[in-house]
Coordinates of N, CA and C in Angstrom, one line a residue:
X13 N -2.4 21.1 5.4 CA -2.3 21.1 6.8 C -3.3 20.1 7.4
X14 N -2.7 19.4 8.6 CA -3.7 18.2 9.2 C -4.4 18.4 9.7
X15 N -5.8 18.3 10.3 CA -6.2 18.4 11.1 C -5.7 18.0 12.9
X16 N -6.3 18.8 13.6 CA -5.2 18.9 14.7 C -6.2 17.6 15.8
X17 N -6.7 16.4 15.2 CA -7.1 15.2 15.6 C -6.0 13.9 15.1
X18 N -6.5 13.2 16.4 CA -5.8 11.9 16.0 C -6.7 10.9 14.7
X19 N -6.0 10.3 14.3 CA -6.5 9.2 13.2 C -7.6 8.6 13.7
X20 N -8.8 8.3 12.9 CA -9.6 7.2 13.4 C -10.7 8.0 14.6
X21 N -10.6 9.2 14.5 CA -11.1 10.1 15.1 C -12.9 10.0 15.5
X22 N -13.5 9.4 14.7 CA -15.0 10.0 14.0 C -15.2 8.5 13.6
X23 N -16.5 8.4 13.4 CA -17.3 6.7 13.0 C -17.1 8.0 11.6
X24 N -17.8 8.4 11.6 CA -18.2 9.4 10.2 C -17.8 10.6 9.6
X25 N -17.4 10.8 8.9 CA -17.4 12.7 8.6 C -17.9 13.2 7.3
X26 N -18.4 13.9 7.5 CA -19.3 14.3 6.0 C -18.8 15.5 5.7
X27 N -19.0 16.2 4.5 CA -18.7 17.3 3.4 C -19.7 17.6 2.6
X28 N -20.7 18.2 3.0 CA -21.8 18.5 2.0 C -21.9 19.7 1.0
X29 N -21.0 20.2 0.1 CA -21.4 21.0 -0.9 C -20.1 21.8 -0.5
X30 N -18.9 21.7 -0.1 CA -17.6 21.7 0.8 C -16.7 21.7 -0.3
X31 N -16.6 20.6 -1.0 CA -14.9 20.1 -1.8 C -15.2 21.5 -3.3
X32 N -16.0 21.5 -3.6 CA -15.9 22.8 -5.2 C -15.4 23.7 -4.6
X33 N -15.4 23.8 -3.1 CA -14.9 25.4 -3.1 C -13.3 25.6 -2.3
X34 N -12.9 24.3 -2.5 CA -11.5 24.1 -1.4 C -10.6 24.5 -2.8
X35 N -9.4 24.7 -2.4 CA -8.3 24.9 -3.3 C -7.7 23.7 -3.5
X36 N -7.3 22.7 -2.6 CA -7.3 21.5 -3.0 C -7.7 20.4 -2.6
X37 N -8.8 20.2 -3.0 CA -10.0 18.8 -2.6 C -9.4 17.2 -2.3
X38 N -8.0 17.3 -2.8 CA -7.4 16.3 -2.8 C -7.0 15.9 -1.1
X39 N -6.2 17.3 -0.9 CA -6.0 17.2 0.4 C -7.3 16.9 1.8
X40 N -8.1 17.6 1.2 CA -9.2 17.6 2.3 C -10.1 16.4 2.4
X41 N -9.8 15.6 1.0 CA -10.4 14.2 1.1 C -9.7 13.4 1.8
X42 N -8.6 13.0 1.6 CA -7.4 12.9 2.2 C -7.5 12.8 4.0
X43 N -7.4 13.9 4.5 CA -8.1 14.2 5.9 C -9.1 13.7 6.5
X44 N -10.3 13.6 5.4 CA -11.4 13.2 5.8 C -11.5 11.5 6.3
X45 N -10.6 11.3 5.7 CA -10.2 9.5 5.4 C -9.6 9.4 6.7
X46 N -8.4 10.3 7.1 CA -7.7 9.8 7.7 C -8.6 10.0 9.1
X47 N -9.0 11.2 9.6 CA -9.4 10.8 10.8 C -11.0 10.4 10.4
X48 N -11.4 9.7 9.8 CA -12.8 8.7 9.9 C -12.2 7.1 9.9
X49 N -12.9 6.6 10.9 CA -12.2 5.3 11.2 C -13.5 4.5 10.1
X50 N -14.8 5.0 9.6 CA -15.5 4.5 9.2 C -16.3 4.8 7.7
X51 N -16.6 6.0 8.0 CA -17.7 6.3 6.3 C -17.3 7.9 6.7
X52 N -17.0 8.2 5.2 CA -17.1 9.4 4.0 C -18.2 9.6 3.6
X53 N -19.2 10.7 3.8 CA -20.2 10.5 3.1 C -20.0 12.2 2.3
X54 N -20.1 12.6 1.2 CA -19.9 13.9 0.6 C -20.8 14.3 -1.0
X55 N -21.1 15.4 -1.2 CA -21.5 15.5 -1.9 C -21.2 17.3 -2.5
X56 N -21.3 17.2 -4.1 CA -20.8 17.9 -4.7 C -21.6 18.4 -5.9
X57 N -21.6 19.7 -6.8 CA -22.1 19.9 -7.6 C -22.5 19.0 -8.6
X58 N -22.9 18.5 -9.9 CA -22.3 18.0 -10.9 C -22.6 18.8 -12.1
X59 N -23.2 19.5 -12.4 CA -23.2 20.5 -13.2 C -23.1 21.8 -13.0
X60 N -22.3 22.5 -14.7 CA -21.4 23.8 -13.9 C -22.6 24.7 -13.6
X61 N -22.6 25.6 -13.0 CA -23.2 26.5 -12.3 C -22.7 27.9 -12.4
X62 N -23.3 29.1 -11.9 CA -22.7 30.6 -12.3 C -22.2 30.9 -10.6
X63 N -22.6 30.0 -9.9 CA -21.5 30.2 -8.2 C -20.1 30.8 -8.5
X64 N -19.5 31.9 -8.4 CA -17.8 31.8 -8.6 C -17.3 31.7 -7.2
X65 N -18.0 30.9 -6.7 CA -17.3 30.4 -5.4 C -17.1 29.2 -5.5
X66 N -17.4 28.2 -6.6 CA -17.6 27.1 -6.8 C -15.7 27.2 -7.6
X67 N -14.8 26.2 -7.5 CA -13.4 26.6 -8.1 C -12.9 25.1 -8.8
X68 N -14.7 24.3 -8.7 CA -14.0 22.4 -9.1 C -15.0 22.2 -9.4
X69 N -15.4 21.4 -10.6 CA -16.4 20.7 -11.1 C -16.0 19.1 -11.2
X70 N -16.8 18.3 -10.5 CA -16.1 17.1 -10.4 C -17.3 16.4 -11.2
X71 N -16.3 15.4 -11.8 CA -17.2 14.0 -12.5 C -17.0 13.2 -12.0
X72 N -17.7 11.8 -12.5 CA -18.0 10.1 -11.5 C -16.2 10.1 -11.8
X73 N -15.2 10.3 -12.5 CA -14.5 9.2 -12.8 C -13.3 10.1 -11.9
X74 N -13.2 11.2 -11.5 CA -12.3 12.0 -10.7 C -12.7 11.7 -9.4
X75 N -14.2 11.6 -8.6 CA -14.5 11.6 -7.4 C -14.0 10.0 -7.0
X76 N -14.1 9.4 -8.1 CA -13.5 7.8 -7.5 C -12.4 7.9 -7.5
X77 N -11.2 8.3 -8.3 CA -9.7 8.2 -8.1 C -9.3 9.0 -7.2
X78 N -10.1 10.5 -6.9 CA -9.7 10.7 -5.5 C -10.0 10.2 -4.2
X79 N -10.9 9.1 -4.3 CA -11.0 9.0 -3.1 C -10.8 7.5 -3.1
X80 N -10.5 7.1 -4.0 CA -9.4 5.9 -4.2 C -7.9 6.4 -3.9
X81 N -7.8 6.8 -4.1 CA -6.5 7.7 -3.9 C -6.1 8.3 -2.4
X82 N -7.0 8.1 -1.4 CA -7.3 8.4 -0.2 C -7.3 7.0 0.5
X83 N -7.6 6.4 0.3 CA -7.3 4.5 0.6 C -9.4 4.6 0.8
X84 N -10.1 4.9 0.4 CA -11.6 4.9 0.4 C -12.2 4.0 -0.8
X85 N -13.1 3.3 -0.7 CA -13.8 2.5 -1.3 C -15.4 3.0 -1.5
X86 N -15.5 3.3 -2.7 CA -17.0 4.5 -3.2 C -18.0 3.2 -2.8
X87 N -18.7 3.4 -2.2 CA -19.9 2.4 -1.7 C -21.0 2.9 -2.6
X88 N -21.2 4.1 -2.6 CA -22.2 4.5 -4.3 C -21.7 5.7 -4.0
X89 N -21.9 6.1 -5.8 CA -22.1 7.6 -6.0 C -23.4 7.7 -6.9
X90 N -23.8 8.7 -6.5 CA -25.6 8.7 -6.8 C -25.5 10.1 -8.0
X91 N -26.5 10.6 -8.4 CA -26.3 11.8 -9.0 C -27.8 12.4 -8.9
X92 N -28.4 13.1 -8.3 CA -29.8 13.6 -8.1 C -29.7 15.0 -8.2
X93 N -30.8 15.8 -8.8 CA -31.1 16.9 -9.0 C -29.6 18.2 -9.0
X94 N -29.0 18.0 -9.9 CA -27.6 18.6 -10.1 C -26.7 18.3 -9.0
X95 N -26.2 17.3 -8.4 CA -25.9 17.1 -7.0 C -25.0 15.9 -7.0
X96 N -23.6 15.0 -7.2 CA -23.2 13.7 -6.5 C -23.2 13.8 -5.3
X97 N -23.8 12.3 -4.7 CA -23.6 12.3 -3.7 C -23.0 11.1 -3.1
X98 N -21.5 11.2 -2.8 CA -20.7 9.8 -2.4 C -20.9 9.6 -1.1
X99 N -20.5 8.2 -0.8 CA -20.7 7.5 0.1 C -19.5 6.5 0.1
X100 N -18.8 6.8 1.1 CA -17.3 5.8 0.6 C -17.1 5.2 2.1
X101 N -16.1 4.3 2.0 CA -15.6 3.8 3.2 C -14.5 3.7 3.3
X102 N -13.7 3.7 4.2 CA -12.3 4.1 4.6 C -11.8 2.3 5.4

């Protein structure tokens, strides 16, 4: 489902600790792209955890194809204290 904004909405939109627990991360990246006229900034688990609200464990080489796959360009992905943290541009 879209968000009920126009394209190009936002300089920015962030997702901080958001995408493990969506049903499909694909689509919500997706979204995030479309109404940010500018930067993605998101970040996510990287190691598994006993959360069972957590429903996605993402690695460096999935967070880039989805968000390549979004028309986003990963400006860095970092990895600090069990945590990526992307930074992309749309």
């Amino acid at each position: 489902e879209e968000l009920p904004l126009v394209k190009n909405s936002f300089s920015a939109v962030t997702m901080l600790q958001v995408l493990e627990h969506t049903e499909d991360p694909r689509r919500m990246i997706n979204e995030a792209c479309r109404v940010s006229d500018r930067d993605v900034i998101a970040s996510v688990p990287s190691k598994p955890d006993s959360n069972p609200e957590h429903i996605h464990l993402f690695d460096r080489s999935r967070l880039d194809a989805l968000f390549e796959a979004a028309g986003a360009a990963l400006i860095r992905l970092e990895e600090h204290e069990e945590r990526f943290y992307i930074f992309a541009e749309v």
